[in-house]
XYZ file of C-alpha atoms in Angstrom:
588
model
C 6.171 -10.355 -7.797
C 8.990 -12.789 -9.139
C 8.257 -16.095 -7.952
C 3.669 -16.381 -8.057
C 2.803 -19.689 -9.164
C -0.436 -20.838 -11.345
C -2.235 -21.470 -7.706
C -1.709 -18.362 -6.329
C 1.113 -19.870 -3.754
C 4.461 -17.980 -4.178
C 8.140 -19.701 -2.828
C 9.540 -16.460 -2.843
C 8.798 -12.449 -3.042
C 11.758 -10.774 -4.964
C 11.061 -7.578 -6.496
C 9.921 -6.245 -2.884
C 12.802 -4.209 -1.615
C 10.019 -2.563 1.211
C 9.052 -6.223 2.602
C 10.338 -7.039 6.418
C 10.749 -9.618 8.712
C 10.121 -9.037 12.517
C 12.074 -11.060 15.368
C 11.870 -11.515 18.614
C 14.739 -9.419 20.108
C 14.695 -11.926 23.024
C 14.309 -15.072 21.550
C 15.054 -14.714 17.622
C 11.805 -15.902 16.552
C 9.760 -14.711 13.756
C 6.848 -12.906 15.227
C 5.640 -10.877 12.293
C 6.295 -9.025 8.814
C 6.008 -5.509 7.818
C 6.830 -2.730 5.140
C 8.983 0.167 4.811
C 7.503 3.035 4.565
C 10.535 5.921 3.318
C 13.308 3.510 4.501
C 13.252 4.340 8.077
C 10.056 4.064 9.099
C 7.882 -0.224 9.442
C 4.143 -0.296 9.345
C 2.920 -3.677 11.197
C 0.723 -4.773 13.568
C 0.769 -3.908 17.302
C 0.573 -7.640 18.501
C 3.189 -8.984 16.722
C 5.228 -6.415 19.525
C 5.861 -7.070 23.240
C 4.544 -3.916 24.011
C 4.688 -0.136 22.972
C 8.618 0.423 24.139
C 10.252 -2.881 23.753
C 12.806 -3.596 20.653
C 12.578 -5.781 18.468
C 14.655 -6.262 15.499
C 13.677 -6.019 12.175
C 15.430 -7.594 8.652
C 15.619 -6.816 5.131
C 15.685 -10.122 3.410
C 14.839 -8.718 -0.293
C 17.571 -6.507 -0.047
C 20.840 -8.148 -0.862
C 23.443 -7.361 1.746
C 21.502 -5.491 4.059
C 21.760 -5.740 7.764
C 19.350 -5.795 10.082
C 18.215 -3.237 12.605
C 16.792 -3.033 16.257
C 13.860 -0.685 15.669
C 11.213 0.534 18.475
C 7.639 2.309 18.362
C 7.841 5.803 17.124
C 6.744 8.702 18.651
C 2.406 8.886 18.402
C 2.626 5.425 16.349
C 1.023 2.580 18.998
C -2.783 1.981 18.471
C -3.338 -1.894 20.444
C -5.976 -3.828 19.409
C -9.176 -2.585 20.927
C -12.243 -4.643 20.600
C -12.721 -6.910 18.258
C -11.753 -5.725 14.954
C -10.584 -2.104 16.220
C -6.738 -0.908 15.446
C -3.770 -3.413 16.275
C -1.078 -0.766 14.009
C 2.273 0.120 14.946
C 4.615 2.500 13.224
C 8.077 1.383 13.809
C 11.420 3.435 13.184
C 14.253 1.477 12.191
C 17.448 2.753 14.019
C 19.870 1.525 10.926
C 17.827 1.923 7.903
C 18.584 0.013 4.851
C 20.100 1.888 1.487
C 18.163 2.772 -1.064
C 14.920 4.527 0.700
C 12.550 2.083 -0.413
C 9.093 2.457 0.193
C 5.812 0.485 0.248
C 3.154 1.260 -2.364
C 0.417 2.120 -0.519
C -2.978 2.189 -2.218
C -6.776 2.960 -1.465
C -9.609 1.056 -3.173
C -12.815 -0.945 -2.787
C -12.195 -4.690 -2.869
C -15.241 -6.677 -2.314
C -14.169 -9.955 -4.542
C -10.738 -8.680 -5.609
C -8.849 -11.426 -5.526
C -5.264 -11.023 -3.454
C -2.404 -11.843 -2.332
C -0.983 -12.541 1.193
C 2.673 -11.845 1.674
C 4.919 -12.532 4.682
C 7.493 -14.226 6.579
C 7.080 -17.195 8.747
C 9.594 -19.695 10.986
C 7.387 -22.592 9.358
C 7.957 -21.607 6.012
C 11.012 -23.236 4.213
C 14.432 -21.123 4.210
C 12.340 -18.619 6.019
C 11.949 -17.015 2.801
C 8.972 -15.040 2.059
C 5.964 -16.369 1.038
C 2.495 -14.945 -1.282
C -0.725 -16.974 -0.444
C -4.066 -16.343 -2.605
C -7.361 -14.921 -1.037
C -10.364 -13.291 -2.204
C -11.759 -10.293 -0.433
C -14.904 -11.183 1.116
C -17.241 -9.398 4.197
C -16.170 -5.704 4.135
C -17.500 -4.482 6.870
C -16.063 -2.927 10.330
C -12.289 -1.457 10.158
C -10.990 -4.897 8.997
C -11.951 -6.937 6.268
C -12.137 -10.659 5.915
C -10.098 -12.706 3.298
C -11.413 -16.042 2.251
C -8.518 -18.417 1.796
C -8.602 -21.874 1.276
C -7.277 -23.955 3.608
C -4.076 -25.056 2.734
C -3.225 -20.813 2.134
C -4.049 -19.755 5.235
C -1.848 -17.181 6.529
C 1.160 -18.706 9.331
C 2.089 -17.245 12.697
C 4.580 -14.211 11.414
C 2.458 -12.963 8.619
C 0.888 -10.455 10.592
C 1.916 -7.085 9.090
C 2.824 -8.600 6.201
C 1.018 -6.553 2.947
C -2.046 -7.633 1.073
C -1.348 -7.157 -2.208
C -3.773 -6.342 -5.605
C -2.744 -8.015 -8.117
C -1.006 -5.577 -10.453
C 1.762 -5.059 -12.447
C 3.578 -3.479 -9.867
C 1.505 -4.904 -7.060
C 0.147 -1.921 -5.007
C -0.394 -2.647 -1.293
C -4.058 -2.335 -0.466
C -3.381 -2.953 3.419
C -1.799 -5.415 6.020
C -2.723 -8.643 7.107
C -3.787 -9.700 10.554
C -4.192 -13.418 11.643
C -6.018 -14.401 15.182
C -4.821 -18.000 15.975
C -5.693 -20.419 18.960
C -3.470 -23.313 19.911
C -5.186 -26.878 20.258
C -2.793 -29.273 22.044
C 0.105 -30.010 20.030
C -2.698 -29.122 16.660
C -1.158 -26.688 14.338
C -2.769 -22.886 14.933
C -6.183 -22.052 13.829
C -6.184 -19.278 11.876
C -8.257 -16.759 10.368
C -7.211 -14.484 7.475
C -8.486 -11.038 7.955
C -6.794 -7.466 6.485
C -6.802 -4.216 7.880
C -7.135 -1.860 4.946
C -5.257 1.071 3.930
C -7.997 3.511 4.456
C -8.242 2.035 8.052
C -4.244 2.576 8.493
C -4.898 6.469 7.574
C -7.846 6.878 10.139
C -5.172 5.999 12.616
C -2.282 7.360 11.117
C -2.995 10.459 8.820
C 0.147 11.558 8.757
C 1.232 8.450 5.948
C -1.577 10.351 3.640
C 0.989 11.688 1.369
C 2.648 8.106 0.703
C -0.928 6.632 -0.116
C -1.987 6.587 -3.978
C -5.667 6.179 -5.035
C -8.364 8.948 -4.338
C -10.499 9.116 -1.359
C -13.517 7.012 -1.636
C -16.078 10.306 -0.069
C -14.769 13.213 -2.116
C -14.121 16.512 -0.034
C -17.081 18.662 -1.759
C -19.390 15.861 -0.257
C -18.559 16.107 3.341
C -17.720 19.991 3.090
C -16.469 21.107 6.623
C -16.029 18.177 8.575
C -18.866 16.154 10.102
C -21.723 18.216 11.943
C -21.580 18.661 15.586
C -25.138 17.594 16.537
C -27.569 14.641 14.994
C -30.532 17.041 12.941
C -32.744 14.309 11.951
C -32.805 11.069 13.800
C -35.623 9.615 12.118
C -33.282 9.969 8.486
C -30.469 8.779 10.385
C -31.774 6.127 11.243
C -33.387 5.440 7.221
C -29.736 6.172 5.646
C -28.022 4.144 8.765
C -30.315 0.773 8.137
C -29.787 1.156 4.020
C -25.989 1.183 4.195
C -25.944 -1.902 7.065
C -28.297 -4.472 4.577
C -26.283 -4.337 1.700
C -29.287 -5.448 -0.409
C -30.631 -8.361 1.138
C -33.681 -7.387 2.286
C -33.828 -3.412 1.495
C -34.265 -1.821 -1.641
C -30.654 -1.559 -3.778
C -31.988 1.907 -4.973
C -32.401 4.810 -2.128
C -33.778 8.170 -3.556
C -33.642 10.909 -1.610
C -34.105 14.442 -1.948
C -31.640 16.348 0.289
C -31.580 20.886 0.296
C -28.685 21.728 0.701
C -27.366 23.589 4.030
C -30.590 22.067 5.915
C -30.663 19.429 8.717
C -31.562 16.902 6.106
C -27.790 17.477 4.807
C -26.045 17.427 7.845
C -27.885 14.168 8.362
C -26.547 12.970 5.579
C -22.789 14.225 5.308
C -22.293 12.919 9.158
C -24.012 9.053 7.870
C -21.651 9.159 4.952
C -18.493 10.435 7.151
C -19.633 7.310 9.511
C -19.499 5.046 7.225
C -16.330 5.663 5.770
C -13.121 4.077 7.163
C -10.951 6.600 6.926
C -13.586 9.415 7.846
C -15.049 7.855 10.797
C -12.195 8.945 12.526
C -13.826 12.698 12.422
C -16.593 11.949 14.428
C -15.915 9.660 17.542
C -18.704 11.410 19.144
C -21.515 10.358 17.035
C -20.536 7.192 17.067
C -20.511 6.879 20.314
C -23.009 8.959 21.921
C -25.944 9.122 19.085
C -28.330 6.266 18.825
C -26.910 3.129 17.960
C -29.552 2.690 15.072
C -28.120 5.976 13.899
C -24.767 5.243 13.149
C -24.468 3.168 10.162
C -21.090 0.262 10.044
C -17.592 1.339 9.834
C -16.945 0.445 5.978
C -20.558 0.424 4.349
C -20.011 3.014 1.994
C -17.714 2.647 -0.959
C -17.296 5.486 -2.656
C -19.751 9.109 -2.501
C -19.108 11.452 -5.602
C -20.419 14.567 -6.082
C -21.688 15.042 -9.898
C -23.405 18.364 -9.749
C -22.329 20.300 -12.846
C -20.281 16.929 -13.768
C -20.752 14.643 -17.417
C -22.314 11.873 -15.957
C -19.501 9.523 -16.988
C -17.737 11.085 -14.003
C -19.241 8.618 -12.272
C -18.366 5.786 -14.060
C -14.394 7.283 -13.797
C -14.759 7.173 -10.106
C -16.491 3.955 -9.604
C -12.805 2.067 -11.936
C -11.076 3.986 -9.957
C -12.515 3.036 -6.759
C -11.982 -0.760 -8.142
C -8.650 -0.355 -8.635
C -9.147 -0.659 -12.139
C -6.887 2.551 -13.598
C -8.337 3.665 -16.502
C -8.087 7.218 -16.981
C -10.602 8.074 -19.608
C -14.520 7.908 -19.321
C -14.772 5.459 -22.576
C -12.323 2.999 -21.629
C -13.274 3.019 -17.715
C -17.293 2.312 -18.819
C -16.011 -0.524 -21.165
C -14.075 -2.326 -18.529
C -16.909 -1.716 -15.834
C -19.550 -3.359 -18.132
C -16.860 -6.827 -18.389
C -17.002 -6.523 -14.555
C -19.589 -7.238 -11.214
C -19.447 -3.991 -9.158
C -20.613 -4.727 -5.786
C -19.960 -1.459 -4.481
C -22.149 1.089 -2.381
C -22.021 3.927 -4.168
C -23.450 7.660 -3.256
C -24.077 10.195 -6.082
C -25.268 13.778 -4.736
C -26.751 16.367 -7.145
C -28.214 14.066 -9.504
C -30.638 16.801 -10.719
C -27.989 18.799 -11.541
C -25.532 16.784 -13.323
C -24.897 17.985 -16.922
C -27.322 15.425 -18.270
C -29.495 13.755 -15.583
C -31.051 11.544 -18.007
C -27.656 9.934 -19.173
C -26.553 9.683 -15.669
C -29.818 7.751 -14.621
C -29.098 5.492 -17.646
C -25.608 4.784 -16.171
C -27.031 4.130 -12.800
C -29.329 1.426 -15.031
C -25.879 -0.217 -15.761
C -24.087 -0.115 -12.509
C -26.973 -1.114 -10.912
C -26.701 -4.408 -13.148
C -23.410 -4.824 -12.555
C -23.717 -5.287 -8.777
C -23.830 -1.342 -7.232
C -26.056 -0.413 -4.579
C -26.978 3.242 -4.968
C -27.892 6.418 -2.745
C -29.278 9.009 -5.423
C -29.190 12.160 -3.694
C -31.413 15.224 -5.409
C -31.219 18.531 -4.693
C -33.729 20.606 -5.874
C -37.785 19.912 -4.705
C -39.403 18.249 -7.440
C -36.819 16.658 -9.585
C -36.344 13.563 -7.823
C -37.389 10.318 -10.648
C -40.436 8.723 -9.669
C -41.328 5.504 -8.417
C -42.165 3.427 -11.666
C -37.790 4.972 -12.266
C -36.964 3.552 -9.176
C -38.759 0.348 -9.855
C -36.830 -0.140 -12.894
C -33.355 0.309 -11.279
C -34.101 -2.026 -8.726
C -34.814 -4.916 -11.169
C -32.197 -4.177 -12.959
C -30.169 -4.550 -9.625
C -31.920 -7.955 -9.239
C -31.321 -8.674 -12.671
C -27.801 -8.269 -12.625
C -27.879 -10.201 -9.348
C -28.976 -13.004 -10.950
C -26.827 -13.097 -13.737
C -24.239 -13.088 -11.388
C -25.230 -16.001 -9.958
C -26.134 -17.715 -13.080
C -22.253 -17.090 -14.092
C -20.892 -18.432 -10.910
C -23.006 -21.293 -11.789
C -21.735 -21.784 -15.025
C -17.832 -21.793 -13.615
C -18.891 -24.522 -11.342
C -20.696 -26.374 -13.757
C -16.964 -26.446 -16.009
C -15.806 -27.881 -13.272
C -18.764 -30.630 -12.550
C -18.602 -31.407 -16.362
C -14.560 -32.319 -16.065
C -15.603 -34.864 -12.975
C -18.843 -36.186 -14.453
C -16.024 -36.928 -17.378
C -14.169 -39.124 -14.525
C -16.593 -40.096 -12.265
C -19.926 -42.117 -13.084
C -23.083 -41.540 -11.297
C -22.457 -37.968 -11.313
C -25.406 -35.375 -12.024
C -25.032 -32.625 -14.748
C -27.653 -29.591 -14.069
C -26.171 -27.883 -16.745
C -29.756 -27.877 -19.089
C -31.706 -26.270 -16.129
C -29.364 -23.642 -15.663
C -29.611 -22.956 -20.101
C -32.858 -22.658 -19.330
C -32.383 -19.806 -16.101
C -29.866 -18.044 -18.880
C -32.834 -18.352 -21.348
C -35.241 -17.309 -19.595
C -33.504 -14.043 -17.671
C -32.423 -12.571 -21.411
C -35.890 -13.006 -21.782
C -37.132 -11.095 -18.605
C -34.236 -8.306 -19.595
C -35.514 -7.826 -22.984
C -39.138 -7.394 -21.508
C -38.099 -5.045 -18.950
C -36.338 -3.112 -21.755
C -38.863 -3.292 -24.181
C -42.048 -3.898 -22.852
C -42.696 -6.268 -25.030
C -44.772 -9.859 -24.085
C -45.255 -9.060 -20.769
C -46.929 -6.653 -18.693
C -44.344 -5.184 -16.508
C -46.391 -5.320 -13.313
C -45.638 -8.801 -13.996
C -42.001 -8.723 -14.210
C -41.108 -8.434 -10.458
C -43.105 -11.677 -9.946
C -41.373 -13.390 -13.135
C -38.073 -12.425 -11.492
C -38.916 -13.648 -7.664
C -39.666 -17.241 -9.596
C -36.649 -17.031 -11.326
C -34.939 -16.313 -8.206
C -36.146 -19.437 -6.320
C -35.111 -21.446 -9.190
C -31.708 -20.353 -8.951
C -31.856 -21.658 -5.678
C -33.145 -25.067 -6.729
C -30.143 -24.579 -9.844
C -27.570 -24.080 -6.772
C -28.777 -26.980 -4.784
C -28.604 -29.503 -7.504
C -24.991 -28.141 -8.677
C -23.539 -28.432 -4.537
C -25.606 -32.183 -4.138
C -24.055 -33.274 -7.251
C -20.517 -32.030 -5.812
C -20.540 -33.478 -3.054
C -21.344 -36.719 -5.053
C -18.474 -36.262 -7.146
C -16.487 -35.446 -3.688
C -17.301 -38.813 -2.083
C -16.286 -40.097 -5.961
C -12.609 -39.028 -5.811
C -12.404 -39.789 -2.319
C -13.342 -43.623 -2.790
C -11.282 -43.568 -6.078
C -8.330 -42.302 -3.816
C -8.900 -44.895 -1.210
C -8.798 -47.645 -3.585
C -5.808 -46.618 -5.600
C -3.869 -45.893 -2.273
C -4.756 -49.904 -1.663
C -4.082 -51.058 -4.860
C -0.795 -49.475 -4.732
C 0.224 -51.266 -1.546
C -0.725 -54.189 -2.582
C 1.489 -53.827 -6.058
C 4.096 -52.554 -3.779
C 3.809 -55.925 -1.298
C 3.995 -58.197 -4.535
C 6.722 -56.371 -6.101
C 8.687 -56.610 -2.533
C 7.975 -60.558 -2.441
C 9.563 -61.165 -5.830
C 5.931 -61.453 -7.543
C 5.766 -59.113 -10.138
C 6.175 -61.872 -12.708
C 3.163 -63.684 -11.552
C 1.106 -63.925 -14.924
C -2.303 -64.657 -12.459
C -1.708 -61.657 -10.235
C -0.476 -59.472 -13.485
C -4.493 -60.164 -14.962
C -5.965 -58.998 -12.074
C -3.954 -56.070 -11.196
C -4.495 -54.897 -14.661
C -7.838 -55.229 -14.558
C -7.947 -53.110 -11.058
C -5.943 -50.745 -12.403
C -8.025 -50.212 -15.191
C -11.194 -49.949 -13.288
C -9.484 -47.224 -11.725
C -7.879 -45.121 -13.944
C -9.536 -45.999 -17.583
C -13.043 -44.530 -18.053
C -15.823 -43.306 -15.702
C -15.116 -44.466 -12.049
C -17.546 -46.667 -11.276
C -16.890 -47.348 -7.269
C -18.914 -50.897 -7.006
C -17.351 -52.350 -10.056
C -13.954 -50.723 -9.181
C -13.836 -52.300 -5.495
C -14.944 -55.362 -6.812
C -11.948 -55.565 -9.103
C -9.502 -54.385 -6.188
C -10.368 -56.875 -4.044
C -9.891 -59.398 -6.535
C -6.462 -58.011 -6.828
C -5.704 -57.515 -2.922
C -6.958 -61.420 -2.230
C -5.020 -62.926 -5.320
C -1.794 -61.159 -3.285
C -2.787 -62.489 -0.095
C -3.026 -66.145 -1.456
C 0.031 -65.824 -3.565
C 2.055 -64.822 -0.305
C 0.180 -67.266 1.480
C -2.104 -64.873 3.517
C -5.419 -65.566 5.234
C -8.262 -63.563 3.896
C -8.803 -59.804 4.579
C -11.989 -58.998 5.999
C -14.159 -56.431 4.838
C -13.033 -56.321 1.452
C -11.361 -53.403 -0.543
C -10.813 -50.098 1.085
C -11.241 -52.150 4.448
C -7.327 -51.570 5.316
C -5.438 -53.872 8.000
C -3.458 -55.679 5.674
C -0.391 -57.590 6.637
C 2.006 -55.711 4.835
C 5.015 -57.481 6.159
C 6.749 -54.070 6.874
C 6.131 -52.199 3.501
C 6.069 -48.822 3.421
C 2.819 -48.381 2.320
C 1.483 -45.576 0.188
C -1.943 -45.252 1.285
C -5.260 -43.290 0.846
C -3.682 -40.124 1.541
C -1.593 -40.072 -1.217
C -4.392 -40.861 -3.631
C -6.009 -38.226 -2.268
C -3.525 -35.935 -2.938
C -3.573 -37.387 -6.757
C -7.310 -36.903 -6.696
C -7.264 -33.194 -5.909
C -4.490 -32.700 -8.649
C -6.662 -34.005 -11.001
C -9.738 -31.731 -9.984
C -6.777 -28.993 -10.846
C-alpha cells in the first residue's frame, strides 16, 4: 500500500487497482466497498445491497480514468446474513468492467494475533478517498472473526466489503470486512469490527477456489472421501468436539489419541476435523445439524491438520509458516522464523508413529507447543502412542511458553510505563517483580529440561505459583496505568487552563506584565519541566489563573485550578481537550 502511516491509519490506498466503492443506485450514497475478482466479477457483503436483484453501481477509484458501472447479483452468488455470524456474501458482476482485468489477491491463512489492515471507502472519510485502519486479529471462532481496533480506527459505515489485508509486501487479502452498527440519537454509529475470512468466502462460494493462494488448512489425505455419512462414536465425538471448543483454558493443550485407520474411531475423527474447518464445514450440514450438539465442535477451531505419515518431521514445521502466512519455503528457514514467533494455532498431526523419525517430530511438537500450538497427536498403530510422563512434558512446555508469552507482553507494557513514570510522578514501576518471573521461569525451563534441582513432580506446582504471580505482575502493571492515565489526564486539564488563561492575558494587552510573566513561568514549568507532580502543579496554576483575574480586575474563581467557569471575556479558549490530545501524542 502507498500511503500507510507509522499508526497504522492510511489517507489513501494506491497500488490497489482491484479496490471498489459501492453506491446507492437510488440515492448516490456510499453503502459499501468491495474487490474485483477477474475484472468483471465484486466480492462484498450482502447487506451493503438492497436486496438480491436490485442495482447498484459500483466505482473504480484506484484506477485512473475508469468509469463506473451499474452491476447486479450474479447468477448462484446471494448468501444473506443468516444468524448471527452466518454468510452476508454477494458476488456481483459488473456490467462495464474496468481495463486491465485486475484481480484481488486472495489468500488463506491462520491469523490469531496477525496484525491487519482495514481498507475501504466511506462518505465520512475526507475526499471519499480510500482509507487503511489497523486491527489485530483476535477471537477466531464461528465463520467470522473478530478484529480488535482501537477506537479511533474503527471501521465507518461503507467499509463493509472492503478487504482485510496481511501486511505484506504485496498485501494479500485474507478476507472482507463486516461492520454491525446501531444509531444512538444524533451519536455517531457504534461499530464493531469483525472479518469474514477467505476460507469462509470459499465454503460459500467454491467456485473462486482457483483465484485463492495459500494451501488448505486440513490437507486432502486427512479427510480422504468427504465427511462420513453417520456419527460412529459419540462418546469420541464428543472428547475431540470439547478439546477443539476450550482452546486451552481449562483442557489439556496436548490430546493423544490413537486412531486405526478405516475404523469408526476414524470416521469420528475426519467428520470432527471437517466440522471444524471453515471451509470444510460446508461438506457436512447434516452433522451439524442433526448430531448432538456436544458433538459438533465450533466452526473455525481447527487451524491446520497435516498428515506426516512417511513425512521428515520438519513437514510440519513447513505447514504450520505456511499456515501463518509466513512464506518460507524451506524446512530450515521456516523452523527459524517459527521459534522468533508465538504460534497460537490448533494444530492436528495424524500418523505420528509413522513419520520418518517420530522422535524428532515429538521434539518439534516440544517447540511448537512452547510457542503457543495446541496439538491433536493422532497415532496409528496400537502401542506406539508416547506415554503419559511424554505428554506431561508437552503440556508444561505449552504452559511454559504460555507464560513467557505473557511475561513478554509484560515487558512491552512495562517500556511503555517506564516512558510515563519518566513524566509523571507517583507512578509505580513493577518492572523488578517481573525480572524476577523472567528469572525464575528460565529456571523452571532448565529444570524441566534437565532435571536438575528439582524433582519434576514438583515442577507443575512450581509453574501453577508462577502462574498466579503473573497475575499479581499483571495487576500491578494495569493499577499503575491507570495511575499514570488519571496523570496525563490532570496534566491535560491543567495545561488546557493555563493556556486560556495565557491566551486571556495576551488578548488584554498583558503579556508584558513582569508579575504575571513569574507566575506563568513558574506554571508552565510545573507542567512541562520534570516529573508531573499534580498537587504542586495545580497549586502553581492557580497562582497563575488568579494573578490574571486580578490583573483584569476579576473576582476570584472558585474551586481553584482545573475548576473551569472562567470569565473569558469571549476568548476562544483552548481547553482540556486539546491537552488531551497533546497528552496522548506524547504517550506515542
Amino acid at each position: 500500500m502507498g500511503d500507510r502511516t507509522g499508526d497504522g491509519v492510511a489517507q489513501g490506498t494506491r497500488g490497489m487497482p482491484w479496490l471498489v466503492r459501492i453506491r446507492s443506485q437510488d440515492t448516490r450514497a456510499v453503502v459499501g466497498s468491495g474487490v474485483l475478482l477477474g475484472g468483471d466479477t465484486v466480492l462484498t457483503c450482502a447487506h451493503v445491497l438492497p436486496d438480491g436483484t436490485s442495482p447498484v453501481l459500483v466505482e473504480f477509484p484506484e484506477i485512473e480514468g475508469a468509469a463506473g458501472s451499474t452491476a447486479t447479483v450474479a447468477d448462484g452468488g446471494w448468501f444473506p446474513r443468516r444468524g448471527e455470524d452466518r454468510a452476508d456474501l454477494a458476488l456481483l458482476r459488473v456490467h462495464r468492467p474496468p481495463p486491465g482485468g485486475h484481480s484481488a489477491p486472495l489468500l488463506r491463512a491462520a491469523m490469531r494475533d496477525m496484525r491487519v489492515e482495514m481498507c475501504g471507502y466511506a462518505d465520512s472519510v475526507r475526499h471519499a478517498r480510500g482509507a487503511a485502519l489497523a486491527a489485530t486479529v483476535s477471537l477466531p471462532f464461528g465463520e467470522r472473526v473478530q478484529l480488535n481496533v482501537a477506537p479511533e480506527h474503527l471501521p465507518r459505515r461503507g467499509f463493509s466489503g472492503g478487504p482485510v489485508l496481511d501486511m505484506g509486501d504485496p498485501p494479500g487479502v485474507l478476507g472482507v470486512t463486516v461492520t454491525a452498527s446501531a444509531e444512538s440519537g444524533g451519536i455517531a454509529p457504534l461499530t464493531m469490527a469483525h472479518m469474514i475470512p477467505v476460507e469462509t468466502v470459499l465454503k460459500y462460494l467454491p467456485e473462486l477456489d482457483d483465484r485463492v493462494e495459500g494451501p488448505p488448512g486440513v490437507e486432502p489425505s486427512v479427510v480422504r472421501g468427504g465427511p462420513p455419512a453417520r456419527l460412529d462414536e459419540p462418546d469420541y465425538a464428543e472428547r475431540l468436539a470439547a478439546w477443539l471448543s476450550d482452546r486451552g483454558r481449562a483442557r489439556p493443550p496436548v490430546y493423544v489419541t490413537e486412531v486405526r485407520p478405516g475404523s469408526g474411531r476414524d470416521r469420528t475423527l475426519r467428520r470432527a476435523l471437517t466440522l471444524a474447518d471453515r471451509e470444510l464445514s460446508a461438506d457436512a450440514p447434516a452433522a451439524g445439524s442433526t448430531d448432538p450438539g456436544s458433538t459438533v465442535p465450533p466452526v473455525g477451531s481447527l487451524d491446520l491438520a497435516v498428515d506426516v505419515r512417511g513425512a521428515a518431521p520438519e513437514k510440519a514445521a513447513v505447514r504450520i509458516a505456511e499456515r501463518m502466512n509466513l512464506r518460507e519455503s524451506g524446512p530450515a528457514r521456516a523452523l527459524e522464523r517459527l521459534r522468533g514467533l508465538r504460534t497460537p494455532l490448533t494444530v492436528a498431526l495424524l500418523g505420528v508413529d509413522e513419520c520418518a523419525d517420530p522422535a524428532r517430530l515429538l521434539e518439534l511438537c516440544g517447540e511448537f507447543a512452547e510457542r503457543g500450538c495446541r496439538l491433536l497427536l493422532v497415532f496409528h498403530r496400537t502401542g506406539t502412542r508416547i506415554g503419559r510422563r511424554a505428554e506431561e512434558d508437552l503440556a508444561l512446555r505449552h504452559r511454559t511458553g504460555a507464560l513467557a508469552g505473557r511475561l513478554e507482553a509484560l515487558d512491552a507494557r512495562l517500556r511503555d510505563l517506564a516512558r510515563a513514570r519518566a513524566r509523571l510522578s507517583g507512578v509505580d514501576y513493577p518492572g523488578p517483580a517481573v525480572t524476577r518471573l523472567h528469572m525464575d521461569l528460565a529456571w523452571l525451563r532448565h529444570a524441566h529440561r534437565t532435571g536438575a534441582d528439582l524433582d519434576r513432580s514438583r515442577l507443575p506446582g512450581a509453574l501453577e505459583e508462577l502462574r498466579h504471580r503473573t497475575d499479581r505482575a499483571e495487576r500491578a502493571v494495569e493499577s499503575a496505568w491507570e495511575a499514570a492515565e488519571r496523570g496525563y489526564g490532570r496534566r491535560a486539564e491543567l495545561r488546557g487552563e493555563l493556556r486560556a488563561y495565557r491566551r486571556l492575558a495576551v488578548q488584554h494587552g498583558r503579556i508584558e506584565d513582569v508579575a504575571l510573566d513569574r507566575e506563568y513561568r513558574a506554571a508552565h514549568d510545573a507542567l512541562h519541566a520534570g516529573p508531573f507532580e499534580a498537587e504542586i502543579a495545580a497549586r502553581a496554576v492557580t497562582g497563575y489563573t488568579a494573578a490574571v483575574r486580578r490583573a483584569l480586575g476579576w473576582p476570584p474563581e472558585a474551586g481553584g485550578a482545573g475548576a473551569g467557569g472562567a470569565e473569558t471575556g469571549g476568548a476562544e479558549v483552548d481547553g482540556p481537550e486539546a491537552g488531551a490530545r497533546e497528552a496522548e501524542g506524547e504517550r506515542r
